[in-house]
């Protein structure tokens, strides 16, 4: 799998943007530091803005110092890294610029002995994907002898129809196998760990079904507001920004059947079956019962007053965009029939956390348990962020007490281990794309199935705007979030 042997050229479209600075340059640097990237690589930064090679290299330096796991230190040979970075100002409308880019690439490939492998990373607005793909082809960039891969960021469409159109545009030029759709949650250590914990442990998999599991809760909470992304977020909201991708991908990882092989297509086949089995809501009433949307108002978070969503930059004063989304969803298959999956995500919540809680059904009451014991359910918690680990809650005898039962916990904190500096999601994903491993990228049929479910919500919302609730910034969300579970006698387990 290691195509790295014959080198690679990274084309970073959107080279002066936020994603490139926060995630991509730091990821490339970490790979370099860890020896996962040999000398045979080059990075070509592309953006409209004029930048000299030196200015660009300086941007890369700043980005690494600010955001990377490894800092550039005294004895580090920065020169040997940064000499691989080149910049070209490029207007994506201009086909001639692509011819020129091809020439530049050929000369760099010669210099670094790269065998024509080209990885095109589009950290760009999706409206530009189609045009860039066409110009890559027409400009001759896909004629080199090695492989060609397209890495694209979300949002992948606005609904199923627009996603199909976007996909068709890209597919005119690239094969599905050449397209790597990023969902950076799939690059996270603990998300990848879900399948290992599930499929490599005798004491979880036999219980992993509707006989023993009462419900599954997934929380993706954030303290940040929309910051300077108001323009994007107004059209996306929590539903499209987090639920369509990260959240449904997590549902798929939790609910999928064991794949017959641990190979990319086998795993994605199992995930897509889950996504296809998610029950869409059929009308506004069903959406009203199972889905909650809300928006933050002014409030206090970490001792600071933060303003309402409607007062953020580039946000309409009468905006109905949701910054909070919660839903009860069902995976309609044999294993999961009747088990609710509760998902929630929001901005301006009290803490940054990503957690998955599996709540088990209580065992039947029997004589052993005096009526005085209020049995707590067993919980298995995957902590994805900020700590990485697993937490299990179970019942045990209270020491000294006579048949008193209390909940106790076992807590495995993976990220607490001394000296453990786990790779960032983007590092893993960039490396995977370079090696041609698409396991943790979303395949087209996954995207399409996810949109079907999401569209059933957004269609209902567009017919009824009265159900938008409000929550104070710094609170855990609106009332409706609690009621969603109360109806079934459940409650949200607090995140750690
Ligand atoms: C992105 C969303 O995909 O994920 C952002 O667009 C969100 O709105 C981010 O803040 C959260 O990612 P992470 O890795 O910080 O949990």
Short mmCIF file of C-alpha atoms and ligand atoms in Angstrom, two decimals:
data_model
loop_
_atom_site.label_atom_id
_atom_site.label_comp_id
_atom_site.label_asym_id
_atom_site.label_seq_id
_atom_site.Cartn_x
_atom_site.Cartn_y
_atom_site.Cartn_z
CA UNK A 1 0.00 0.00 0.00
CA UNK A 2 2.85 2.33 0.54
CA UNK A 3 2.90 4.49 -2.55
CA UNK A 4 5.02 6.80 -0.60
CA UNK A 5 7.98 4.81 -1.95
CA UNK A 6 7.56 6.52 -5.27
CA UNK A 7 6.87 9.94 -3.81
CA UNK A 8 3.93 12.30 -3.91
CA UNK A 9 3.02 15.84 -4.87
CA UNK A 10 0.42 17.53 -2.67
CA UNK A 11 -1.60 20.25 -4.34
CA UNK A 12 -3.23 22.34 -1.66
CA UNK A 13 -6.01 24.42 -3.20
CA UNK A 14 -7.02 27.04 -0.66
CA UNK A 15 -3.44 27.24 0.57
CA UNK A 16 -3.91 30.53 2.40
CA UNK A 17 -7.09 29.43 4.13
CA UNK A 18 -7.87 28.40 7.65
CA UNK A 19 -7.99 24.65 7.13
CA UNK A 20 -4.60 24.56 5.43
CA UNK A 21 -3.04 26.52 8.27
CA UNK A 22 -4.71 24.84 11.19
CA UNK A 23 -4.70 21.29 9.97
CA UNK A 24 -2.90 20.51 6.73
CA UNK A 25 0.55 22.03 7.18
CA UNK A 26 0.75 20.79 10.76
CA UNK A 27 -0.29 17.31 9.59
CA UNK A 28 2.31 17.22 6.83
CA UNK A 29 4.95 18.41 9.24
CA UNK A 30 4.10 15.75 11.83
CA UNK A 31 4.25 13.06 9.17
CA UNK A 32 7.64 14.35 8.16
CA UNK A 33 8.90 14.43 11.72
CA UNK A 34 7.74 10.89 12.30
CA UNK A 35 9.47 9.59 9.20
CA UNK A 36 6.19 8.76 7.47
CA UNK A 37 7.05 11.09 4.65
CA UNK A 38 10.41 10.56 3.04
CA UNK A 39 12.32 13.12 1.02
CA UNK A 40 10.34 12.39 -2.13
CA UNK A 41 7.51 14.82 -1.72
CA UNK A 42 6.54 18.34 -2.63
CA UNK A 43 3.72 20.60 -1.55
CA UNK A 44 2.36 23.18 -3.96
CA UNK A 45 0.26 25.84 -2.28
CA UNK A 46 -2.41 27.28 -4.56
CA UNK A 47 -4.64 30.25 -3.96
CA UNK A 48 -5.69 33.37 -5.75
CA UNK A 49 -3.65 35.67 -3.55
CA UNK A 50 -0.13 36.65 -4.60
CA UNK A 51 2.47 35.26 -2.33
CA UNK A 52 6.17 34.80 -2.90
CA UNK A 53 7.70 31.43 -2.20
CA UNK A 54 9.37 32.91 0.90
CA UNK A 55 6.15 34.48 2.17
CA UNK A 56 4.35 31.20 1.75
CA UNK A 57 7.08 29.27 3.51
CA UNK A 58 6.87 31.76 6.30
CA UNK A 59 3.08 31.21 6.53
CA UNK A 60 3.72 27.49 6.79
CA UNK A 61 6.26 28.11 9.54
CA UNK A 62 3.83 30.24 11.53
CA UNK A 63 1.06 27.70 11.09
CA UNK A 64 3.23 24.88 12.39
CA UNK A 65 4.46 26.86 15.36
CA UNK A 66 0.91 27.74 16.27
CA UNK A 67 -0.99 24.55 15.57
CA UNK A 68 1.27 21.53 15.21
CA UNK A 69 1.93 18.79 17.77
CA UNK A 70 5.62 19.16 17.09
CA UNK A 71 7.23 22.54 17.21
CA UNK A 72 10.13 23.53 15.06
CA UNK A 73 12.99 23.62 17.49
CA UNK A 74 16.59 24.67 17.41
CA UNK A 75 18.13 21.43 16.22
CA UNK A 76 15.37 20.70 13.82
CA UNK A 77 16.36 21.01 10.22
CA UNK A 78 13.57 23.28 9.08
CA UNK A 79 15.31 23.97 5.78
CA UNK A 80 15.21 20.34 4.73
CA UNK A 81 11.43 20.35 5.25
CA UNK A 82 10.46 23.69 3.82
CA UNK A 83 12.48 23.36 0.64
CA UNK A 84 9.69 21.01 -0.48
CA UNK A 85 7.14 23.86 -0.41
CA UNK A 86 6.29 25.89 -3.47
CA UNK A 87 3.55 28.45 -4.06
CA UNK A 88 1.68 29.49 -7.16
CA UNK A 89 -1.03 32.11 -7.39
CA UNK A 90 -3.87 30.55 -9.35
CA UNK A 91 -7.30 31.60 -10.45
CA UNK A 92 -9.38 28.45 -10.76
CA UNK A 93 -11.26 29.96 -13.74
CA UNK A 94 -8.14 30.22 -15.78
CA UNK A 95 -7.23 27.07 -17.69
CA UNK A 96 -3.88 28.52 -18.72
CA UNK A 97 -2.86 28.66 -15.10
CA UNK A 98 -3.35 24.89 -14.95
CA UNK A 99 -0.99 24.33 -17.88
CA UNK A 100 1.52 26.40 -16.03
CA UNK A 101 0.87 24.41 -12.86
CA UNK A 102 1.54 21.22 -14.75
CA UNK A 103 4.91 22.51 -15.88
CA UNK A 104 5.81 23.58 -12.40
CA UNK A 105 4.78 20.15 -11.13
CA UNK A 106 6.90 18.32 -13.66
CA UNK A 107 9.95 20.27 -12.70
CA UNK A 108 9.36 19.63 -9.01
CA UNK A 109 8.77 15.95 -9.66
CA UNK A 110 12.09 15.81 -11.36
CA UNK A 111 13.84 17.64 -8.59
CA UNK A 112 12.43 15.41 -5.83
CA UNK A 113 12.36 12.21 -7.87
CA UNK A 114 8.58 11.78 -7.64
CA UNK A 115 7.01 9.28 -10.00
CA UNK A 116 3.96 11.28 -11.03
CA UNK A 117 1.76 10.53 -7.99
CA UNK A 118 -0.53 13.50 -7.44
CA UNK A 119 -2.82 14.23 -4.55
CA UNK A 120 -5.19 17.15 -5.12
CA UNK A 121 -6.54 18.51 -1.86
CA UNK A 122 -9.43 20.90 -2.38
CA UNK A 123 -9.75 23.03 0.73
CA UNK A 124 -12.17 25.16 -1.29
CA UNK A 125 -15.82 26.05 -1.53
CA UNK A 126 -17.62 23.05 -3.12
CA UNK A 127 -18.96 25.26 -5.93
CA UNK A 128 -15.43 25.18 -7.29
CA UNK A 129 -14.93 21.40 -7.18
CA UNK A 130 -16.38 20.71 -10.61
CA UNK A 131 -14.42 23.41 -12.35
CA UNK A 132 -11.16 22.53 -10.67
CA UNK A 133 -11.61 18.87 -11.57
CA UNK A 134 -12.20 19.77 -15.22
CA UNK A 135 -9.26 22.08 -15.35
CA UNK A 136 -7.01 19.50 -13.75
CA UNK A 137 -7.88 17.15 -16.58
CA UNK A 138 -7.77 19.72 -19.38
CA UNK A 139 -4.59 21.27 -18.04
CA UNK A 140 -2.87 17.90 -18.36
CA UNK A 141 -2.40 17.32 -14.65
CA UNK A 142 -3.93 13.86 -14.82
CA UNK A 143 -1.60 12.64 -17.54
CA UNK A 144 1.33 11.83 -15.31
CA UNK A 145 2.34 8.21 -14.93
CA UNK A 146 1.49 7.74 -11.23
CA UNK A 147 -1.81 7.80 -9.36
CA UNK A 148 -4.20 10.75 -9.06
CA UNK A 149 -6.41 11.31 -6.05
CA UNK A 150 -8.87 14.00 -5.17
CA UNK A 151 -9.39 14.86 -1.52
CA UNK A 152 -12.42 16.99 -0.80
CA UNK A 153 -13.85 18.62 2.25
CA UNK A 154 -17.43 18.95 3.27
CA UNK A 155 -20.06 20.26 2.79
CA UNK A 156 -20.81 17.71 0.14
CA UNK A 157 -23.97 19.32 -1.19
CA UNK A 158 -26.85 21.01 0.54
CA UNK A 159 -29.31 18.15 0.13
CA UNK A 160 -29.44 14.89 -1.80
CA UNK A 161 -30.13 16.55 -5.12
CA UNK A 162 -27.30 19.04 -4.96
CA UNK A 163 -24.98 16.32 -3.65
CA UNK A 164 -25.85 14.21 -6.67
CA UNK A 165 -25.11 17.10 -8.99
CA UNK A 166 -21.82 17.78 -7.30
CA UNK A 167 -20.90 14.14 -7.43
CA UNK A 168 -21.74 13.92 -11.11
CA UNK A 169 -19.44 16.86 -11.84
CA UNK A 170 -16.54 15.28 -10.05
CA UNK A 171 -17.19 11.85 -11.49
CA UNK A 172 -16.82 13.24 -14.99
CA UNK A 173 -13.15 13.43 -14.21
CA UNK A 174 -12.34 11.13 -11.29
CA UNK A 175 -13.33 7.55 -10.53
CA UNK A 176 -15.04 6.85 -7.22
CA UNK A 177 -11.90 5.01 -6.07
CA UNK A 178 -9.89 8.18 -6.66
CA UNK A 179 -12.18 10.38 -4.56
CA UNK A 180 -11.44 10.78 -0.87
CA UNK A 181 -14.27 12.58 0.92
CA UNK A 182 -13.02 13.79 4.26
CA UNK A 183 -14.99 13.38 7.43
CA UNK A 184 -12.35 14.24 9.95
CA UNK A 185 -14.23 12.48 12.77
CA UNK A 186 -13.34 9.22 11.08
CA UNK A 187 -9.70 10.12 11.57
CA UNK A 188 -10.07 10.39 15.33
CA UNK A 189 -8.36 7.77 17.43
CA UNK A 190 -11.37 6.76 19.50
CA UNK A 191 -13.75 6.65 16.57
CA UNK A 192 -11.44 4.19 14.89
CA UNK A 193 -11.23 2.37 18.20
CA UNK A 194 -14.99 1.73 18.25
CA UNK A 195 -14.68 -1.19 15.86
CA UNK A 196 -11.77 -2.67 17.74
CA UNK A 197 -13.51 -2.45 21.10
CA UNK A 198 -16.65 -3.92 19.57
CA UNK A 199 -15.19 -6.67 17.45
CA UNK A 200 -12.16 -7.70 19.47
CA UNK A 201 -13.82 -8.22 22.83
CA UNK A 202 -15.83 -11.20 23.92
CA UNK A 203 -17.66 -9.22 26.53
CA UNK A 204 -19.14 -6.54 24.29
CA UNK A 205 -20.17 -8.03 20.98
CA UNK A 206 -22.58 -10.67 22.36
CA UNK A 207 -24.51 -7.90 24.10
CA UNK A 208 -24.49 -5.53 21.18
CA UNK A 209 -28.16 -5.67 20.19
CA UNK A 210 -31.71 -4.84 21.12
CA UNK A 211 -31.92 -7.59 23.71
CA UNK A 212 -29.41 -5.92 25.99
CA UNK A 213 -29.05 -2.33 24.90
CA UNK A 214 -31.65 0.19 26.05
CA UNK A 215 -30.40 3.15 24.05
CA UNK A 216 -27.30 4.78 22.63
CA UNK A 217 -26.48 8.43 23.18
CA UNK A 218 -24.07 10.44 21.12
CA UNK A 219 -23.04 13.92 22.18
CA UNK A 220 -20.88 16.33 20.20
CA UNK A 221 -20.81 19.47 22.27
CA UNK A 222 -18.80 22.57 21.58
CA UNK A 223 -18.13 25.76 23.49
CA UNK A 224 -17.25 27.79 20.40
CA UNK A 225 -19.83 29.91 18.63
CA UNK A 226 -19.78 30.37 14.89
CA UNK A 227 -16.96 32.91 15.04
CA UNK A 228 -16.21 34.31 11.60
CA UNK A 229 -18.00 31.45 9.83
CA UNK A 230 -21.43 33.06 10.01
CA UNK A 231 -21.72 33.26 6.23
CA UNK A 232 -21.19 29.53 5.82
CA UNK A 233 -23.11 28.52 8.92
CA UNK A 234 -26.28 30.44 8.07
CA UNK A 235 -26.78 28.07 5.15
CA UNK A 236 -25.72 25.00 6.96
CA UNK A 237 -26.77 24.99 10.59
CA UNK A 238 -25.99 22.14 12.97
CA UNK A 239 -27.98 19.70 10.85
CA UNK A 240 -25.72 20.00 7.82
CA UNK A 241 -22.56 21.02 9.61
CA UNK A 242 -22.42 18.16 12.12
CA UNK A 243 -25.34 15.75 11.86
CA UNK A 244 -25.23 14.85 8.15
CA UNK A 245 -21.61 13.81 8.42
CA UNK A 246 -19.88 13.36 11.79
CA UNK A 247 -22.89 12.29 13.74
CA UNK A 248 -24.32 9.80 11.28
CA UNK A 249 -20.87 8.37 10.73
CA UNK A 250 -20.64 7.73 14.44
CA UNK A 251 -24.05 6.05 14.41
CA UNK A 252 -22.80 3.86 11.57
CA UNK A 253 -19.66 2.87 13.46
CA UNK A 254 -21.70 1.95 16.52
CA UNK A 255 -24.40 0.06 14.66
CA UNK A 256 -22.61 -1.70 11.80
CA UNK A 257 -22.35 -5.48 11.50
CA UNK A 258 -18.89 -6.99 11.78
CA UNK A 259 -17.34 -6.80 8.31
CA UNK A 260 -16.17 -10.05 6.80
CA UNK A 261 -12.72 -8.57 6.33
CA UNK A 262 -11.12 -5.51 7.83
CA UNK A 263 -10.76 -3.98 4.40
CA UNK A 264 -11.87 -0.65 3.15
CA UNK A 265 -14.77 -1.74 0.94
CA UNK A 266 -16.00 -4.38 3.39
CA UNK A 267 -16.14 -1.89 6.22
CA UNK A 268 -17.82 0.74 4.10
CA UNK A 269 -20.33 -1.82 2.84
CA UNK A 270 -21.39 -2.48 6.42
CA UNK A 271 -21.57 1.21 7.26
CA UNK A 272 -23.72 2.03 4.29
CA UNK A 273 -26.17 -0.68 5.27
CA UNK A 274 -26.68 1.11 8.57
CA UNK A 275 -27.12 4.48 6.92
CA UNK A 276 -29.67 3.00 4.55
CA UNK A 277 -31.56 1.50 7.47
CA UNK A 278 -32.00 4.76 9.34
CA UNK A 279 -35.69 5.50 9.35
CA UNK A 280 -36.55 8.78 7.63
CA UNK A 281 -39.34 10.84 9.15
CA UNK A 282 -42.42 10.97 7.01
CA UNK A 283 -43.98 14.33 7.93
CA UNK A 284 -43.69 17.46 10.03
CA UNK A 285 -45.46 15.83 12.92
CA UNK A 286 -42.92 13.02 13.13
CA UNK A 287 -40.07 15.47 12.87
CA UNK A 288 -41.69 17.54 15.62
CA UNK A 289 -41.79 14.48 17.86
CA UNK A 290 -38.32 13.15 17.20
CA UNK A 291 -36.18 16.14 16.38
CA UNK A 292 -35.26 19.28 18.28
CA UNK A 293 -33.67 22.36 16.81
CA UNK A 294 -32.57 25.37 18.77
CA UNK A 295 -30.44 28.49 18.64
CA UNK A 296 -28.32 30.11 21.33
CA UNK A 297 -29.17 33.42 22.90
CA UNK A 298 -26.83 35.63 24.87
CA UNK A 299 -25.36 33.96 27.92
CA UNK A 300 -22.35 33.40 30.12
CA UNK A 301 -19.76 30.83 29.17
CA UNK A 302 -16.51 30.37 31.07
CA UNK A 303 -17.24 33.56 33.00
CA UNK A 304 -17.58 35.61 29.86
CA UNK A 305 -20.73 37.04 28.38
CA UNK A 306 -21.08 35.86 24.81
CA UNK A 307 -23.63 37.21 22.41
CA UNK A 308 -26.58 35.62 20.77
CA UNK A 309 -26.27 33.77 17.48
CA UNK A 310 -28.35 36.47 15.82
CA UNK A 311 -25.73 39.03 16.83
CA UNK A 312 -22.81 37.14 15.29
CA UNK A 313 -21.07 38.54 12.20
CA UNK A 314 -22.77 37.75 8.88
CA UNK A 315 -25.84 36.35 10.62
CA UNK A 316 -29.31 37.66 10.02
CA UNK A 317 -31.07 39.34 12.97
CA UNK A 318 -34.07 37.14 12.28
CA UNK A 319 -32.14 33.98 11.48
CA UNK A 320 -33.84 30.67 12.12
CA UNK A 321 -30.66 28.67 11.67
CA UNK A 322 -30.20 25.99 14.32
CA UNK A 323 -27.00 25.95 16.35
CA UNK A 324 -28.28 22.95 18.27
CA UNK A 325 -29.70 19.72 16.96
CA UNK A 326 -30.96 16.66 18.78
CA UNK A 327 -32.86 13.67 17.49
CA UNK A 328 -34.19 10.28 18.33
CA UNK A 329 -33.44 7.99 15.43
CA UNK A 330 -33.95 4.33 14.66
CA UNK A 331 -31.89 1.89 12.70
CA UNK A 332 -34.50 -0.40 11.22
CA UNK A 333 -32.77 -3.72 11.10
CA UNK A 334 -32.82 -6.98 13.00
CA UNK A 335 -30.13 -6.06 15.49
CA UNK A 336 -31.41 -2.63 16.40
CA UNK A 337 -35.17 -2.85 16.11
CA UNK A 338 -36.69 -0.71 18.84
CA UNK A 339 -33.44 0.74 20.20
CA UNK A 340 -33.41 4.53 20.12
CA UNK A 341 -30.21 6.31 19.14
CA UNK A 342 -30.19 9.76 20.71
CA UNK A 343 -27.89 12.28 19.11
CA UNK A 344 -27.22 15.86 20.05
CA UNK A 345 -24.82 18.58 19.02
CA UNK A 346 -24.60 22.24 19.73
CA UNK A 347 -22.45 25.32 19.82
CA UNK A 348 -21.97 27.44 22.92
CA UNK A 349 -22.58 24.54 25.28
CA UNK A 350 -20.73 24.40 28.62
CA UNK A 351 -17.92 22.08 27.50
CA UNK A 352 -16.19 20.66 24.48
CA UNK A 353 -16.81 16.95 24.47
CA UNK A 354 -17.50 14.06 22.15
CA UNK A 355 -18.89 10.98 23.82
CA UNK A 356 -20.86 7.90 22.99
CA UNK A 357 -22.79 6.23 25.79
CA UNK A 358 -24.24 2.75 25.52
CA UNK A 359 -26.92 2.29 28.13
CA UNK A 360 -27.73 -1.36 28.84
CA UNK A 361 -31.10 -2.66 29.86
CA UNK A 362 -31.52 -3.43 33.52
CA UNK A 363 -31.45 -7.03 34.53
CA UNK A 364 -34.77 -8.34 35.82
CA UNK A 365 -35.46 -7.60 39.44
CA UNK A 366 -35.06 -10.65 41.56
CA UNK A 367 -34.96 -11.60 45.16
CA UNK A 368 -31.36 -10.65 45.55
CA UNK A 369 -32.18 -7.02 45.19
CA UNK A 370 -34.15 -5.65 48.03
CA UNK A 371 -36.65 -3.09 46.85
CA UNK A 372 -34.55 -0.42 48.50
CA UNK A 373 -31.92 -0.70 45.82
CA UNK A 374 -32.39 1.67 42.95
CA UNK A 375 -30.36 -0.09 40.30
CA UNK A 376 -28.48 2.13 37.92
CA UNK A 377 -28.09 0.78 34.40
CA UNK A 378 -24.71 -0.41 33.15
CA UNK A 379 -23.02 2.11 30.92
CA UNK A 380 -20.22 1.81 28.45
CA UNK A 381 -18.83 5.16 27.42
CA UNK A 382 -16.49 5.93 24.54
CA UNK A 383 -14.71 9.16 25.21
CA UNK A 384 -13.55 10.63 21.97
CA UNK A 385 -12.68 14.15 23.00
CA UNK A 386 -11.08 15.93 24.87
CA UNK A 387 -9.91 12.84 26.74
CA UNK A 388 -9.63 9.58 24.87
CA UNK A 389 -10.71 6.51 26.73
CA UNK A 390 -13.35 4.06 27.83
CA UNK A 391 -15.45 4.18 30.92
CA UNK A 392 -17.63 1.40 32.28
CA UNK A 393 -20.20 1.78 35.01
CA UNK A 394 -21.60 -1.27 36.77
CA UNK A 395 -23.15 -2.28 40.06
CA UNK A 396 -21.37 -3.74 43.03
CA UNK A 397 -21.98 -4.37 46.67
CA UNK A 398 -21.46 -1.43 48.92
CA UNK A 399 -18.48 -2.30 51.10
CA UNK A 400 -19.63 -3.14 54.60
CA UNK A 401 -23.29 -2.51 53.79
CA UNK A 402 -25.69 -5.39 53.93
CA UNK A 403 -26.92 -6.09 50.41
CA UNK A 404 -26.65 -2.47 49.48
CA UNK A 405 -25.76 -1.99 45.84
CA UNK A 406 -23.91 0.98 44.48
CA UNK A 407 -22.70 1.95 41.04
CA UNK A 408 -18.94 1.77 40.58
CA UNK A 409 -16.80 2.64 37.61
CA UNK A 410 -13.74 1.56 35.71
CA UNK A 411 -12.09 4.27 33.79
CA UNK A 412 -9.44 3.70 31.14
CA UNK A 413 -7.93 6.96 30.08
CA UNK A 414 -5.86 6.32 27.03
CA UNK A 415 -4.76 9.89 26.52
CA UNK A 416 -3.56 10.14 30.14
CA UNK A 417 -0.69 7.76 29.46
CA UNK A 418 2.58 9.54 29.90
CA UNK A 419 4.30 10.53 26.71
CA UNK A 420 1.41 9.62 24.49
CA UNK A 421 1.01 12.26 21.84
CA UNK A 422 -1.58 10.80 19.52
CA UNK A 423 -1.67 11.88 15.90
CA UNK A 424 -4.29 14.38 14.85
CA UNK A 425 -7.21 13.19 12.75
CA UNK A 426 -5.89 15.03 9.72
CA UNK A 427 -2.50 13.41 10.02
CA UNK A 428 -4.01 9.96 9.77
CA UNK A 429 -6.27 10.92 6.93
CA UNK A 430 -3.57 12.62 4.87
CA UNK A 431 -1.38 9.56 5.36
CA UNK A 432 -4.23 7.21 4.42
CA UNK A 433 -4.99 9.18 1.26
CA UNK A 434 -1.35 9.10 0.34
CA UNK A 435 -1.26 5.33 0.82
CA UNK A 436 -4.50 4.79 -1.04
CA UNK A 437 -6.45 3.55 1.97
CA UNK A 438 -9.98 4.93 1.79
CA UNK A 439 -11.46 3.10 4.80
CA UNK A 440 -11.93 6.27 6.82
CA UNK A 441 -13.30 8.37 3.98
CA UNK A 442 -16.96 8.46 3.04
CA UNK A 443 -18.04 6.67 -0.07
CA UNK A 444 -20.66 8.20 -2.33
CA UNK A 445 -23.44 5.81 -1.31
CA UNK A 446 -22.85 6.68 2.35
CA UNK A 447 -23.16 10.37 1.58
CA UNK A 448 -26.34 9.82 -0.41
CA UNK A 449 -27.98 7.67 2.27
CA UNK A 450 -27.11 10.20 4.95
CA UNK A 451 -28.73 12.95 2.88
CA UNK A 452 -31.95 11.00 2.56
CA UNK A 453 -32.42 11.00 6.30
CA UNK A 454 -31.30 14.62 6.67
CA UNK A 455 -33.61 15.76 3.86
CA UNK A 456 -36.57 14.25 5.67
CA UNK A 457 -35.81 16.66 8.50
CA UNK A 458 -35.01 19.76 6.51
CA UNK A 459 -38.09 19.32 4.34
CA UNK A 460 -40.28 19.31 7.43
CA UNK A 461 -38.45 22.29 8.89
CA UNK A 462 -38.97 24.32 5.78
CA UNK A 463 -42.72 23.84 6.18
CA UNK A 464 -42.78 24.74 9.82
CA UNK A 465 -40.48 27.32 11.35
CA UNK A 466 -42.34 27.51 14.65
CA UNK A 467 -40.48 24.71 16.28
CA UNK A 468 -37.17 26.55 16.68
CA UNK A 469 -36.34 26.64 20.38
CA UNK A 470 -33.81 28.83 22.16
CA UNK A 471 -31.18 28.10 24.77
CA UNK A 472 -28.91 30.37 26.66
CA UNK A 473 -25.25 30.22 25.66
CA UNK A 474 -23.48 28.26 28.40
CA UNK A 475 -26.45 25.98 29.09
CA UNK A 476 -26.78 22.38 27.93
CA UNK A 477 -29.49 23.13 25.41
CA UNK A 478 -33.23 23.64 25.21
CA UNK A 479 -35.99 21.96 27.21
CA UNK A 480 -37.01 19.86 24.25
CA UNK A 481 -33.75 17.97 24.42
CA UNK A 482 -34.71 16.51 27.79
CA UNK A 483 -38.26 15.70 26.75
CA UNK A 484 -36.99 13.75 23.79
CA UNK A 485 -35.72 11.07 26.18
CA UNK A 486 -38.19 11.51 28.98
CA UNK A 487 -40.98 10.16 26.82
CA UNK A 488 -39.28 6.77 26.93
CA UNK A 489 -38.23 7.05 30.57
CA UNK A 490 -34.59 7.79 29.70
CA UNK A 491 -32.31 10.70 30.51
CA UNK A 492 -29.15 12.11 29.00
CA UNK A 493 -26.09 10.89 30.85
CA UNK A 494 -23.95 13.90 31.64
CA UNK A 495 -20.72 14.10 29.65
CA UNK A 496 -17.53 13.85 31.62
C1 LIG B 1 -16.38 20.75 11.65
C2 LIG B 1 -17.51 21.72 11.72
O1 LIG B 1 -16.63 19.78 10.70
O2 LIG B 1 -16.20 20.13 12.92
C3 LIG B 1 -17.28 22.73 12.82
O3 LIG B 1 -17.66 22.38 10.49
C4 LIG B 1 -16.97 22.07 14.12
O4 LIG B 1 -18.41 23.59 12.96
C5 LIG B 1 -15.87 21.01 13.95
O5 LIG B 1 -16.56 23.05 15.05
C6 LIG B 1 -15.65 20.21 15.22
O6 LIG B 1 -14.54 19.38 15.06
P1 LIG B 1 -13.68 18.91 16.30
O7 LIG B 1 -12.66 18.00 15.73
O8 LIG B 1 -13.10 20.14 16.92
O9 LIG B 1 -14.63 18.24 17.26
#
